[in-house]
Short mmCIF file of C-alpha atoms in Angstrom, two decimals:
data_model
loop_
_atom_site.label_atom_id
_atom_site.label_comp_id
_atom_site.label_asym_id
_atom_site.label_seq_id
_atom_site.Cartn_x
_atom_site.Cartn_y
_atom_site.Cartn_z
CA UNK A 1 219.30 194.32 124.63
CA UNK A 2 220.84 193.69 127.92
CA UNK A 3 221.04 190.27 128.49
CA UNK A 4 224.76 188.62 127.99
CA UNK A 5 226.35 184.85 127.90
CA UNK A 6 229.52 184.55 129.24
CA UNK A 7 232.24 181.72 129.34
CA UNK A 8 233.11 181.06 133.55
CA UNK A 9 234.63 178.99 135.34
CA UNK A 10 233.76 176.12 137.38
CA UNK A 11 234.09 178.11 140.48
CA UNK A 12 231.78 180.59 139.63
CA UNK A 13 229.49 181.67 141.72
CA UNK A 14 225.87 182.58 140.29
CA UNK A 15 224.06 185.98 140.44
CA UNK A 16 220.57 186.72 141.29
CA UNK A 17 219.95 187.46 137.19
CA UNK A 18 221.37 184.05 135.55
CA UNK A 19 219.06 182.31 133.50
CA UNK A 20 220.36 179.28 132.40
CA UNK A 21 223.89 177.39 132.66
CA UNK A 22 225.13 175.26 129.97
CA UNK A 23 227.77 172.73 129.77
CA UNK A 24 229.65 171.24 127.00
CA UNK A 25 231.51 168.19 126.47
CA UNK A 26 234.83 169.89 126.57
CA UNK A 27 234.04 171.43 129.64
CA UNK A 28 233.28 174.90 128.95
CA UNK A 29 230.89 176.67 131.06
CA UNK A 30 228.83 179.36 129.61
CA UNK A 31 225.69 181.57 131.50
CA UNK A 32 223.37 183.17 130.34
CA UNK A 33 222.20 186.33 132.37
CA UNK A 34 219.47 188.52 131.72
CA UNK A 35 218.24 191.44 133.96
CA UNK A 36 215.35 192.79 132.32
CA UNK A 37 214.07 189.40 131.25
CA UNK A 38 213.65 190.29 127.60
CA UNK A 39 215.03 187.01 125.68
CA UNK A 40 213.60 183.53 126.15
CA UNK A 41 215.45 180.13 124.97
CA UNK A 42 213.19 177.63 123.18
CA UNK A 43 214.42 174.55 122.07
CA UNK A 44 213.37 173.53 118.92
CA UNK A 45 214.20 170.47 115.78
CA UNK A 46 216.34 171.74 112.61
CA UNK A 47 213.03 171.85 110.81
CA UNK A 48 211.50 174.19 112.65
CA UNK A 49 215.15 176.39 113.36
CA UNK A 50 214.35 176.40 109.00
CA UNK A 51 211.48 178.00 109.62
CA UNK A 52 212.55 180.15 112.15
CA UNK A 53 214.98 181.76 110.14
CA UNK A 54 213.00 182.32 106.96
CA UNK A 55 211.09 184.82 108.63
CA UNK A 56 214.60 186.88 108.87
CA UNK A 57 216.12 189.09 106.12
CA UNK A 58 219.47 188.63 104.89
CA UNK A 59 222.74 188.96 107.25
CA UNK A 60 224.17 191.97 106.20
CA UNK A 61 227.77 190.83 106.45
CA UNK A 62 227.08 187.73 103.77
CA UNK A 63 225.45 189.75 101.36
CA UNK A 64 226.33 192.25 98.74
CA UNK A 65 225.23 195.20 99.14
CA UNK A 66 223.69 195.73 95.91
CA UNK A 67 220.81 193.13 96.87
CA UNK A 68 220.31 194.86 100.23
CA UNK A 69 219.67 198.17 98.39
CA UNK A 70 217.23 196.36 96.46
CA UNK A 71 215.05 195.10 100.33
CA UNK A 72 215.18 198.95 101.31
CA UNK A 73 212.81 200.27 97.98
CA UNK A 74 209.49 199.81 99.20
CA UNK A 75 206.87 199.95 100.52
CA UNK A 76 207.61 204.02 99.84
CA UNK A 77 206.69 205.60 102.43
CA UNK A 78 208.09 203.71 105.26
CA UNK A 79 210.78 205.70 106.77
CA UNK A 80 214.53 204.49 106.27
CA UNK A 81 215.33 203.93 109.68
CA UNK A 82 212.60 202.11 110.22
CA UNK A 83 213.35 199.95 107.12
CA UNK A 84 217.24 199.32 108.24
CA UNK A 85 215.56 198.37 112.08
CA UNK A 86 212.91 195.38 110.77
CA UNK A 87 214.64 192.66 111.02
CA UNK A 88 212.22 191.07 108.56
CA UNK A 89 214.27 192.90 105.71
CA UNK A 90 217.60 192.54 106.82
CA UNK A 91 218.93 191.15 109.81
CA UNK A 92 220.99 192.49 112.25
CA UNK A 93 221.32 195.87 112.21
CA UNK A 94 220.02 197.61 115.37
CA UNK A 95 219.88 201.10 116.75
CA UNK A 96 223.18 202.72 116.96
CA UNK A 97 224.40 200.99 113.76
CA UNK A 98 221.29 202.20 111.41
CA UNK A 99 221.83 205.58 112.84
CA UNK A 100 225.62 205.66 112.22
CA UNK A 101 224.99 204.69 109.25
CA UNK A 102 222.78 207.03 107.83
CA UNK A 103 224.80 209.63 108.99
CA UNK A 104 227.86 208.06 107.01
CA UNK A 105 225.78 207.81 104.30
CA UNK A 106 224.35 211.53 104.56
CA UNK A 107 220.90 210.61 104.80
CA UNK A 108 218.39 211.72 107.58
CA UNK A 109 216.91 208.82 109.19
CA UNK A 110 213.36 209.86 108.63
CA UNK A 111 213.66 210.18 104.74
CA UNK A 112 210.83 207.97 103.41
CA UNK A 113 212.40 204.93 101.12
CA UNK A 114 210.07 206.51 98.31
CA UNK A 115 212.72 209.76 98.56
CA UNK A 116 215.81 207.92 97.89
CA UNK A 117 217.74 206.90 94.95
CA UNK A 118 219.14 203.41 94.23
CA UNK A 119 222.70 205.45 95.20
CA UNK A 120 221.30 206.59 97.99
CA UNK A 121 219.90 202.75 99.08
CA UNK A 122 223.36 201.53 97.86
CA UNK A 123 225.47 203.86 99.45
CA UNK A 124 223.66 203.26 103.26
CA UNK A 125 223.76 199.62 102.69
CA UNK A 126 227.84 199.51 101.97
CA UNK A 127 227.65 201.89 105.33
CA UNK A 128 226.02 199.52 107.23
CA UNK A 129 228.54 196.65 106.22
CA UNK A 130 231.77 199.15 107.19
CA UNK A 131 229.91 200.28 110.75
CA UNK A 132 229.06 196.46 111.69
CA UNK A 133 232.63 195.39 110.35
CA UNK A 134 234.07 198.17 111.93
CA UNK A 135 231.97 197.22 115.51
CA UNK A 136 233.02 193.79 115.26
CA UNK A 137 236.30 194.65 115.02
CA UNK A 138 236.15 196.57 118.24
CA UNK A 139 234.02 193.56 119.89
CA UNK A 140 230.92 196.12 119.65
CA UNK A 141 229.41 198.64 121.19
CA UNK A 142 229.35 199.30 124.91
CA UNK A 143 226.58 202.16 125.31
CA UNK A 144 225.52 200.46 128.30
CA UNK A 145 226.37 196.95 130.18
CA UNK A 146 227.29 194.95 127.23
CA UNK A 147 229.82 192.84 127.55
CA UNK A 148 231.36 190.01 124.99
CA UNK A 149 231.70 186.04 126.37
CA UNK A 150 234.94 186.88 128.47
CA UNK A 151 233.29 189.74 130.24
CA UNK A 152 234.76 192.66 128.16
CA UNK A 153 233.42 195.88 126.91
CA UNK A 154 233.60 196.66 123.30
CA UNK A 155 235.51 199.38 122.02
CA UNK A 156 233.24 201.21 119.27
CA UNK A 157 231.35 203.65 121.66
CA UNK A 158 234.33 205.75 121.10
CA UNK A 159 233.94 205.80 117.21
CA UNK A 160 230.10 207.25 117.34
CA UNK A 161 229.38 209.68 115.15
CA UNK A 162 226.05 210.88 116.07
CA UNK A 163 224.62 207.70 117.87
CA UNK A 164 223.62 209.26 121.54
CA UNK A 165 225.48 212.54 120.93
CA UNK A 166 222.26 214.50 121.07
CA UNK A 167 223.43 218.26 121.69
CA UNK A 168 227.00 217.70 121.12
CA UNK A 169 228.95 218.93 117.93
CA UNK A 170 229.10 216.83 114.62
CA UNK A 171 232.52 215.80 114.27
CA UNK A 172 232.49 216.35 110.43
CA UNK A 173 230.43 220.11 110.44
CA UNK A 174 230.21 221.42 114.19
CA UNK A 175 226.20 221.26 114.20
CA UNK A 176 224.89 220.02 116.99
CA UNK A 177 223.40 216.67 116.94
CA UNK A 178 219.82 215.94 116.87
CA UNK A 179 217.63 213.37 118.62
CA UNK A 180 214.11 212.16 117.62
CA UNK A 181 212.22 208.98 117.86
CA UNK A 182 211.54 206.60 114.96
CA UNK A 183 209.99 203.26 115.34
CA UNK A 184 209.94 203.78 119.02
CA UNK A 185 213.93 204.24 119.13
CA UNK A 186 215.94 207.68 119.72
CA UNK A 187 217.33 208.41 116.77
CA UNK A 188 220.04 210.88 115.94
CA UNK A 189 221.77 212.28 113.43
CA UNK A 190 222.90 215.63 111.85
CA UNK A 191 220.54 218.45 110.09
CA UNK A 192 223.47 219.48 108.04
CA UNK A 193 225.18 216.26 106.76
CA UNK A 194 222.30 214.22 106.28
CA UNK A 195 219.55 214.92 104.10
#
């Protein structure tokens, strides 16, 4: 969301949204700041981490795509987007990189899971490994105030192909971008290449 950590220095100087400063033996100092006070730390035993994590899907980056298709095929008529965004099914994509990557994939967002073929499911699950790969590469996506550990902006908001382009031109057709709102999220993508 917005919150960020970031690795300072022993003279720096806190700010009215840190949360929590941690230490480490080697002497690295890292604080976590968090304006709109969405994320919590709890500290809990391995055991329970265990638990924590089973409730997750697979990483999307560790896993073939093939067996990601295979999360995205029911229930039928939940929407993909919504599908690619529960985090229950597969962890870690979020907004801008399910909708870049239906629109690499040229599928609408809203097409129910029911309406797609297993080359379909396969085909937006090997574009969701390229647009995270591609993200990290850049150190993400900068849309707003994110910033990586050393302070800096990632470099992918220039690579967007329909993500918060609402109005402008698709840079593969010339249609203009749409916006709507899935799972509570704007959504956007193109009425000609996806459908």
């Amino acid at each position: 969301m917005t919150g960020k950590f970031l690795i300072v220095d022993s003279a720096y100087q806190p700010t009215k949204h840190d949360r929590i400063r941690f230490e480490f033996d080697d002497g690295t100092i890292m604080v976590w700041s968090d304006v709109r006070q969405f994320g919590f730390i709890h500290h809990v035993s391995v055991n329970e981490l265990d638990d924590i994590l089973s409730a997750y899907g697979p990483e999307p980056l560790e896993t073939p795509a093939e067996i990601l298709a295979a999360r995205i095929e029911t229930p039928k008529t939940r929407k993909l987007k919504v599908a690619l965004l529960d985090q229950g099914v597969i962890a870690g994509i979020g907004n801008i990189y399910a909708d870049e990557a239906c629109h690499r994939a040229g599928l609408r967002p809203a097409r129910r899971l029911g309406s797609l073929t297993s080359s379909d499911r396969l085909r937006v699950m090997r574009e969701a490994k390229n647009v995270l790969t591609e993200s990290l590469a850049q150190k993400g996506t900068s849309a707003n105030d994110y910033v990586d550990t050393h302070g800096e902006r990632g470099g992918f908001l220039g690579f967007l192909r329909v993500y918060g382009r609402e109005g402008e031109r698709c840079h593969a057709c010339g249609t203009p971008i749409k916006r709507i709102v899935l799972a509570q999220r704007g959504t956007h993508y193109c009425p000609s290449c996806q459908a």
